[in-house]
C-alpha positions as a Markdown table, in Angstrom:
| # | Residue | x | y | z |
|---|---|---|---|---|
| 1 | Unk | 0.0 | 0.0 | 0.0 |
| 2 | Unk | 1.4 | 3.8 | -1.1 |
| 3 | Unk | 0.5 | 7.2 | 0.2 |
| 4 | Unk | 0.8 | 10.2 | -2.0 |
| 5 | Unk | 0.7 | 13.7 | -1.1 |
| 6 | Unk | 0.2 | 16.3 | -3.9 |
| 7 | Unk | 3.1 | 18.6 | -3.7 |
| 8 | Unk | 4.0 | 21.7 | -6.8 |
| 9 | Unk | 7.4 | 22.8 | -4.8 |
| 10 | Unk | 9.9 | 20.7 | -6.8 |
| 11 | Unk | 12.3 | 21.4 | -3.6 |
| 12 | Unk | 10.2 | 20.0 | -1.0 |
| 13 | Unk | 9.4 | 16.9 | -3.0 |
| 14 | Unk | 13.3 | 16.0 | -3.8 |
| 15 | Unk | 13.9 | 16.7 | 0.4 |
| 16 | Unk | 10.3 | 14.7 | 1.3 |
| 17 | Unk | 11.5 | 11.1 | 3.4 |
| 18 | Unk | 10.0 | 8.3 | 1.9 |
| 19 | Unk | 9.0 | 6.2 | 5.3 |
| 20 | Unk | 8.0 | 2.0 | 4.7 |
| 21 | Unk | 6.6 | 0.1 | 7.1 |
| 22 | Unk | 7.4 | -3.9 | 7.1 |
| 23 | Unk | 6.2 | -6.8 | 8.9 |
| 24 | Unk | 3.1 | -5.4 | 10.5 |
| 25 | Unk | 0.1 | -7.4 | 10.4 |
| 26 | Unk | -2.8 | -4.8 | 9.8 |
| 27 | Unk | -3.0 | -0.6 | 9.7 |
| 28 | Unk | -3.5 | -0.1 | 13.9 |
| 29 | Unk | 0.5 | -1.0 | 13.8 |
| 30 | Unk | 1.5 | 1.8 | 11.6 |
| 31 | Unk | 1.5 | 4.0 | 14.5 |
| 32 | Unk | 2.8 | 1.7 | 17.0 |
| 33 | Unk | 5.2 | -0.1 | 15.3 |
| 34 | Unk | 6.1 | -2.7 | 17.3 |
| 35 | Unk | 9.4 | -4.7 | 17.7 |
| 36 | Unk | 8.5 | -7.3 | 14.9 |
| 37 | Unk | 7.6 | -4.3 | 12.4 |
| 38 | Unk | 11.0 | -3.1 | 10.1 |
| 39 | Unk | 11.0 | 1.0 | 9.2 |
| 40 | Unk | 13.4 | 2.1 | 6.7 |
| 41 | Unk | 13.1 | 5.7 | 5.2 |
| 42 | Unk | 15.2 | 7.5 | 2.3 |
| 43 | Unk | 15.1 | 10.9 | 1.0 |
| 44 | Unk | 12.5 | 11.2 | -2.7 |
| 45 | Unk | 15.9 | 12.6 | -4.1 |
| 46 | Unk | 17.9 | 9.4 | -3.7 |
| 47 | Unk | 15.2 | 7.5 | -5.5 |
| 48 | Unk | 15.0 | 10.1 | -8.6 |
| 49 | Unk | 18.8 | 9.9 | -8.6 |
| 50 | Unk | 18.6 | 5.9 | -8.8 |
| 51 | Unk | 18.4 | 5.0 | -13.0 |
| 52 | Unk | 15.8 | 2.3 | -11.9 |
| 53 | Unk | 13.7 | 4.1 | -10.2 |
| 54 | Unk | 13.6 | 1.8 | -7.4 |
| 55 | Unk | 12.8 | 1.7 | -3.9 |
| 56 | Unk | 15.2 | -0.6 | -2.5 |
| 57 | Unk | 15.3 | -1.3 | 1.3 |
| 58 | Unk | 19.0 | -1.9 | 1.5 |
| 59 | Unk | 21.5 | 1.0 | 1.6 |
| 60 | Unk | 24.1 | -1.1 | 0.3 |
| 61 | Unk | 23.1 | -2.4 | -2.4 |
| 62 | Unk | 21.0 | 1.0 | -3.2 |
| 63 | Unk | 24.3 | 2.3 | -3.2 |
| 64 | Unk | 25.8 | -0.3 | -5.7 |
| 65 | Unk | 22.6 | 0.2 | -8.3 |
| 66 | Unk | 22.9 | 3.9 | -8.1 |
| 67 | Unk | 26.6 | 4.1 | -8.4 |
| 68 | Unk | 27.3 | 1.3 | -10.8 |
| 69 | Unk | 29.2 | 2.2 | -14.0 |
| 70 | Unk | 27.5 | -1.2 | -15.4 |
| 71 | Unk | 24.6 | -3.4 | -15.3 |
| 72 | Unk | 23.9 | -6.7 | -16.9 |
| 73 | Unk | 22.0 | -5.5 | -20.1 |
| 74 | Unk | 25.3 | -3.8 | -21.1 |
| 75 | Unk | 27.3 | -7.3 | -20.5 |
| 76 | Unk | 24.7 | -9.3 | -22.2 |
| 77 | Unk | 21.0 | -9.0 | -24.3 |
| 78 | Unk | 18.0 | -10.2 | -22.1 |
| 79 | Unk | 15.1 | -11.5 | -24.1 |
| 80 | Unk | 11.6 | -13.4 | -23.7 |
| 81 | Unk | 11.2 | -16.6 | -26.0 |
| 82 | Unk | 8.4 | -18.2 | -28.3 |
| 83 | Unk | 4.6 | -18.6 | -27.6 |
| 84 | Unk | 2.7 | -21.2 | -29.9 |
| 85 | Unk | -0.1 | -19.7 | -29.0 |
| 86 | Unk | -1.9 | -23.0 | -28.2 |
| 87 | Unk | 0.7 | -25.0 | -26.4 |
| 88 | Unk | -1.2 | -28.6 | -26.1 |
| 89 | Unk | -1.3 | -28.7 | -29.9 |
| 90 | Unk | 2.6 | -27.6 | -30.4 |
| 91 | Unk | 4.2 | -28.8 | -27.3 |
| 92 | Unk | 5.2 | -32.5 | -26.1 |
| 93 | Unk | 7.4 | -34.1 | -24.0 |
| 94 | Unk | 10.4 | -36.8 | -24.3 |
| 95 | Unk | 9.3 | -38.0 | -20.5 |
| 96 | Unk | 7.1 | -36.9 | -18.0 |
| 97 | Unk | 10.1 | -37.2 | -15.8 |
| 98 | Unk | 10.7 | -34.1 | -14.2 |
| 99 | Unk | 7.7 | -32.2 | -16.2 |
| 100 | Unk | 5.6 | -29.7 | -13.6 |
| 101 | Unk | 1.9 | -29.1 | -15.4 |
| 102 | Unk | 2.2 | -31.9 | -18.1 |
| 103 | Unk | -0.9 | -33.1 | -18.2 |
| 104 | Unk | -3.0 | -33.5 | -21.5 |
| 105 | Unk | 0.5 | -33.4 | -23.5 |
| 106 | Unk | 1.8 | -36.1 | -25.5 |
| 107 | Unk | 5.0 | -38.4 | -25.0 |
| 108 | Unk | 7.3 | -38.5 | -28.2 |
| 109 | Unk | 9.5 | -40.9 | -29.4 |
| 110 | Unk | 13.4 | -39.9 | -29.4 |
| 111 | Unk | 13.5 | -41.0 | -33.3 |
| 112 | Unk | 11.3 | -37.7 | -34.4 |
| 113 | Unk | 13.3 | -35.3 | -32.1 |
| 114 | Unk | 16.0 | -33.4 | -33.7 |
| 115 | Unk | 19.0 | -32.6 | -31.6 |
| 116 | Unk | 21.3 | -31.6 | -34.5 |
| 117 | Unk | 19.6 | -29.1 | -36.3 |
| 118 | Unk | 19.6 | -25.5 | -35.0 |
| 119 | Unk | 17.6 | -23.6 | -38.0 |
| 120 | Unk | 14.6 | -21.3 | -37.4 |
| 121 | Unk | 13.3 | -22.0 | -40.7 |
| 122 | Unk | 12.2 | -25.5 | -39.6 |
| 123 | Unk | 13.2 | -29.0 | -40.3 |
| 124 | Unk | 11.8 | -31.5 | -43.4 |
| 125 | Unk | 14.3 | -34.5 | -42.7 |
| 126 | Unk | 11.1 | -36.6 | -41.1 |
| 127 | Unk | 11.3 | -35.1 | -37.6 |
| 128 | Unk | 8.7 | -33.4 | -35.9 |
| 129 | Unk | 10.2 | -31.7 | -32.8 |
| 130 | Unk | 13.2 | -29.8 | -31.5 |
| 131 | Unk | 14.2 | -29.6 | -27.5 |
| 132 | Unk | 12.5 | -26.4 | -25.6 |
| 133 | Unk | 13.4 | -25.3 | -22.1 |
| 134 | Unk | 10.1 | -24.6 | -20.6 |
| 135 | Unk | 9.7 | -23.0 | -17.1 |
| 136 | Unk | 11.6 | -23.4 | -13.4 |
| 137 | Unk | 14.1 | -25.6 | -12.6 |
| 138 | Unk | 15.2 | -28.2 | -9.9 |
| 139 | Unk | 18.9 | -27.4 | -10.0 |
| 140 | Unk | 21.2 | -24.1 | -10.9 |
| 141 | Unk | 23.8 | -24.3 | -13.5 |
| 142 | Unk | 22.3 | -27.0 | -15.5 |
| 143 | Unk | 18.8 | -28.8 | -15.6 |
| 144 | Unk | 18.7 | -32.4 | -14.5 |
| 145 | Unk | 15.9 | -32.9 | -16.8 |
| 146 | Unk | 14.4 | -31.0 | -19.9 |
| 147 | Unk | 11.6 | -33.3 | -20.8 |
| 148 | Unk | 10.2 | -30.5 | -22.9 |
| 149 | Unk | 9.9 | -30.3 | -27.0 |
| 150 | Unk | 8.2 | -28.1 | -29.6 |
| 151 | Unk | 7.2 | -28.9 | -32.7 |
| 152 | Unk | 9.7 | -27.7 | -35.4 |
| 153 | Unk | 8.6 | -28.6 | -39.2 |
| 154 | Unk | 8.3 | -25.7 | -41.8 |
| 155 | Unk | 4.5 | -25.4 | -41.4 |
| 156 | Unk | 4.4 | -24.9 | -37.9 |
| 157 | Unk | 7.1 | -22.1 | -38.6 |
| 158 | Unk | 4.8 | -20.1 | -40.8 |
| 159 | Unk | 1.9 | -20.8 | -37.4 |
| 160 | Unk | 3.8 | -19.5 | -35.3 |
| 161 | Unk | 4.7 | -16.1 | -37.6 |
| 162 | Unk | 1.5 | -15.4 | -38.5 |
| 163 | Unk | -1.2 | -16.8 | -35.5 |
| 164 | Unk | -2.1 | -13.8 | -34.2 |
| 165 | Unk | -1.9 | -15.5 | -30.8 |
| 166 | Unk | 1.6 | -16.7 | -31.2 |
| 167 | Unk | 4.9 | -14.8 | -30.8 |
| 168 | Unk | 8.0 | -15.9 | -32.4 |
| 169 | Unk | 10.1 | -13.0 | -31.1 |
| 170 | Unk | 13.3 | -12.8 | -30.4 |
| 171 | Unk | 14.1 | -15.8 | -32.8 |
| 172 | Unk | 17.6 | -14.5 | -33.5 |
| 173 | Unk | 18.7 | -16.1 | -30.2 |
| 174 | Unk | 17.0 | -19.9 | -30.1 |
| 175 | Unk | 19.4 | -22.5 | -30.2 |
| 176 | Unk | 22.3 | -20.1 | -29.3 |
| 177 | Unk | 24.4 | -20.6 | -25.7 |
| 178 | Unk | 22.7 | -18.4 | -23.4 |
| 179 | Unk | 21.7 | -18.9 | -19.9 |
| 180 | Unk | 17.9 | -19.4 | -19.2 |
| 181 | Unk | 16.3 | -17.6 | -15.9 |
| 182 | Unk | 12.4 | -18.6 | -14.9 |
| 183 | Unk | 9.9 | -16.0 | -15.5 |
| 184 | Unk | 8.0 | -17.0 | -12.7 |
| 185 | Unk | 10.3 | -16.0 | -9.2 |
| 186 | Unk | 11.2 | -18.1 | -7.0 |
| 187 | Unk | 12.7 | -17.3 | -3.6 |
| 188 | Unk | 16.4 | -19.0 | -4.9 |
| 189 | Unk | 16.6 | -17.8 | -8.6 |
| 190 | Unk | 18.1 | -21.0 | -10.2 |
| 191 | Unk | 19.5 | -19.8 | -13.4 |
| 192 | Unk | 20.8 | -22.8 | -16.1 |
| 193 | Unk | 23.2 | -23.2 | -19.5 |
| 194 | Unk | 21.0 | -23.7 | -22.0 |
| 195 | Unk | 22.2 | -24.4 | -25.6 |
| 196 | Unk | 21.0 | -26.0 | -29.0 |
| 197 | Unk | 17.1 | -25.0 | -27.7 |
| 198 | Unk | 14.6 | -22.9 | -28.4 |
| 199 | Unk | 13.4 | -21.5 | -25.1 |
| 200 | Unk | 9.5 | -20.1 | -24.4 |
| 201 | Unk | 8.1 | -17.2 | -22.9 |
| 202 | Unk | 8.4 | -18.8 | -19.6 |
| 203 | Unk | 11.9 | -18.1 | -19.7 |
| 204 | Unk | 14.3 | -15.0 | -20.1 |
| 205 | Unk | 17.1 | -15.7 | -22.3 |
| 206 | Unk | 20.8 | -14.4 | -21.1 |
| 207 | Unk | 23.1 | -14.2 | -23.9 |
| 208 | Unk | 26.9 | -12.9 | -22.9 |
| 209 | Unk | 28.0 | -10.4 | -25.2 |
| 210 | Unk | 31.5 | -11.7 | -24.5 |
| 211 | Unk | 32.2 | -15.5 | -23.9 |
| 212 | Unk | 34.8 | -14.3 | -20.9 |
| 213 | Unk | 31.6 | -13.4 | -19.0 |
| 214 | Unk | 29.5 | -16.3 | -19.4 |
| 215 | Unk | 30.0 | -18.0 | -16.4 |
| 216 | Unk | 30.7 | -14.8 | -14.4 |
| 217 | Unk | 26.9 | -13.8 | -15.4 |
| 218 | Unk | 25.6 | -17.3 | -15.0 |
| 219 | Unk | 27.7 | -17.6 | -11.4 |
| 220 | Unk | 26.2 | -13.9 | -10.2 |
| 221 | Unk | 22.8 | -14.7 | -11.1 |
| 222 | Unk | 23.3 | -18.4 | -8.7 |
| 223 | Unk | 24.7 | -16.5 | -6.0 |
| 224 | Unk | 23.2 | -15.5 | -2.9 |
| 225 | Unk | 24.1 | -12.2 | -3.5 |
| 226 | Unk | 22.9 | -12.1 | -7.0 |
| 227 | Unk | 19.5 | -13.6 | -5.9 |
| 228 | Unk | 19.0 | -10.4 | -3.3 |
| 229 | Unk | 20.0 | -8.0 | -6.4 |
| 230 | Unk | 16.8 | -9.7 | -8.3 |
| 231 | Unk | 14.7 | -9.3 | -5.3 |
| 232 | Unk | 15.4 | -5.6 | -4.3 |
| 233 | Unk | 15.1 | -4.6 | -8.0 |
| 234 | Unk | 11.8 | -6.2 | -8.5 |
| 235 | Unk | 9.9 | -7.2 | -5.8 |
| 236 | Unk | 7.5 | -8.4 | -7.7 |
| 237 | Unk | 6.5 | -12.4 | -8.4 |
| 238 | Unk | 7.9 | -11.8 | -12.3 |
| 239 | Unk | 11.3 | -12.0 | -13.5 |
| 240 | Unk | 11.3 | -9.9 | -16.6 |
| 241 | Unk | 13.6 | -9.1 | -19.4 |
| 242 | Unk | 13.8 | -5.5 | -18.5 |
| 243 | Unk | 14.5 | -5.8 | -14.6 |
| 244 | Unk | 17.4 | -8.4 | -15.3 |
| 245 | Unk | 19.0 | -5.3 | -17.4 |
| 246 | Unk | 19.0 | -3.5 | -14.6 |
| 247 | Unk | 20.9 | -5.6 | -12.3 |
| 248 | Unk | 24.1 | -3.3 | -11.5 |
| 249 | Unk | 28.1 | -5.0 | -12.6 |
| 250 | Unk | 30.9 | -4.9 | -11.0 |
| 251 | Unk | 33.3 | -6.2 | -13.0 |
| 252 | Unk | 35.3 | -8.6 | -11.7 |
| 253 | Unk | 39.8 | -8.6 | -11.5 |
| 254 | Unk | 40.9 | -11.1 | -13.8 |
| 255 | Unk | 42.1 | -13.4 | -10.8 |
| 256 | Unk | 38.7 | -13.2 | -9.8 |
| 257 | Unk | 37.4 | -14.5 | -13.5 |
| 258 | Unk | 39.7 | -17.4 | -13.1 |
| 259 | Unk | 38.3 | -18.8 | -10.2 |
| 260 | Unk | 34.9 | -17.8 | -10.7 |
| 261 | Unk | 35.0 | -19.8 | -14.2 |
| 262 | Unk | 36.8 | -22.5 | -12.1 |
| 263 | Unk | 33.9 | -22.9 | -9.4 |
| 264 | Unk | 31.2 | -22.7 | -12.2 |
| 265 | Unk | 32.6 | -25.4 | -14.5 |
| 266 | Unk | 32.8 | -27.0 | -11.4 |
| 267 | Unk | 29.3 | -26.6 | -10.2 |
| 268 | Unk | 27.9 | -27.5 | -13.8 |
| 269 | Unk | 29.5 | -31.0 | -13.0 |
| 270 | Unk | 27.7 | -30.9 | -9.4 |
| 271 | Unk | 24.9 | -28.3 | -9.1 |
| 272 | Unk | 24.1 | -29.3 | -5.2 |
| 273 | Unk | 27.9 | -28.6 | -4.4 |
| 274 | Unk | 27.6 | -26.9 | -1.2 |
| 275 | Unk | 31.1 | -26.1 | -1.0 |
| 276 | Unk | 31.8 | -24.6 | -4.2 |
| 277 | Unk | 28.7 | -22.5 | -4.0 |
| 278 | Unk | 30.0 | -21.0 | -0.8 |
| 279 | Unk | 33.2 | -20.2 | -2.1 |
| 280 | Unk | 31.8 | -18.7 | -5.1 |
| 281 | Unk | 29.4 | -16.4 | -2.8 |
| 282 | Unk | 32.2 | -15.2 | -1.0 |
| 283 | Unk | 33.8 | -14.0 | -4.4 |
| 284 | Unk | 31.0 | -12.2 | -5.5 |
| 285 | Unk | 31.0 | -10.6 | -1.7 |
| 286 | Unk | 34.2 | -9.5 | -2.3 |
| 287 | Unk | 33.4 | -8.3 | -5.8 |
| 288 | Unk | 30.5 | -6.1 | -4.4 |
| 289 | Unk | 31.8 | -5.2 | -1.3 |
């Protein structure tokens, strides 16, 4: 819930404290506040002077979005993938091993899934499908299982360009190596590789503008620290395209590459690797300390 107060002096707006209230349980404890309710308060100037806009409850990372000579959409292009606009004709599955809402969708056979062919023209060799990555994931760094596919011949090429409800947007990027964040927010963002897949709107698509940072983006967005930068930006329950631009970069020393392309090769191998995630937290606490 937001206040507003109508105000024409330009002054007094920029000096006016912004005051928010958390953890109460209903609007008697606004004046109150009691022990269990959380006041932080920041001058309307220090949110004009932040490029997002935001209202983030953390002075220090407030003060790493507004001073940051970087964010992520300059390191690599975030994008939304492909809508079929009616997903239980043009969707299937390989298994419904590790599938969350399958129902009512079809099981196909490995012998009309093509893994080799990466063309958004579609394929005509006898195969139907290609492989998709479709919504959250158990694991960071890689998915366990991708059970999803899409169908992938010619015709349903020119469906999906010209249904009005489908969007084939951003096709530049399917099948290109990119990292794939859930749309839908979690509380632990697990961001995964992806590569030789067309991805769907349930997913934004990471692609490094420079191989060098690949893991370092795909490491930041798995760490504990990364996951608060997604929070405080966007509170909301939707990871979009646009808010993961916004997350601020530090870039890292070039010892600090090394090892952090060390620990994520690593954690590819072993995604529940307790110890190298903590030792790759603790780099990116150094890096944005």
């Amino acid at each position: 819930m937001v206040t507003l107060e109508k105000c024409d002096d330009e002054e007094a707006c920029k000096n006016n404290t912004v005051t928010v209230l958390k953890g109460f349980n209903d609007a008697s404890e606004f004046l109150s506040s009691g022990s269990h309710v959380t006041k932080y308060s920041t001058k309307q100037e220090d949110i004009l002077k932040d490029p997002t806009y935001s209202l983030v409850l953390d002075d220090a990372i407030g003060e790493h979005i507004r001073m940051a000579e970087k964010t992520l959409g300059d390191l690599a292009n975030c994008v939304t993938g492909i809508y079929t606009g009616d997903n239980k004709k043009f969707l299937a599955l390989s298994t419904k091993k590790g599938a969350k809402n399958a129902s009512g969708y079809k099981i196909i056979e490995s012998d009309k899934v093509e893994v080799h062919i990466h063309s958004i023209e579609g394929i005509s060799n006898g195969k139907e499908y290609v492989p998709l990555v479709k919504g959250s994931s158990e694991t960071k760094y890689r998915r366990v299982q991708n059970p999803w596919l899409i169908k992938w011949s010619k015709e349903d090429i020119l469906h999906y360009n010209n249904d009005k409800k489908a969007r084939f947007q951003n096709s530049q990027y399917y099948f290109n190596h990119g990292i794939a964040v859930p749309m839908v927010k979690s509380k632990v963002i697990r961001a995964t590789e992806m590569n030789g897949m067309v991805f769907d709107q349930s997913i934004v698509g990471v692609f490094p503008k420079q191989k060098k940072y690949f893991n370092f983006i795909l490491g930041l967005l798995n760490s504990d620290y990364g996951n608060k930068l997604i929070h405080l930006i966007n509170p909301t329950a939707n990871n979009s395209a646009n808010y993961l631009k916004k997350i601020p970069i530090n870039i890292p020393t070039d010892v600090q590459l090394v090892k952090i392309d060390k620990l994520v090769n690593k954690l590819k191998e072993q995604p529940n690797n307790e110890g190298f995630q903590n030792s790759l937290n603790q780099i990116f606490e150094e890096i944005y300390k």
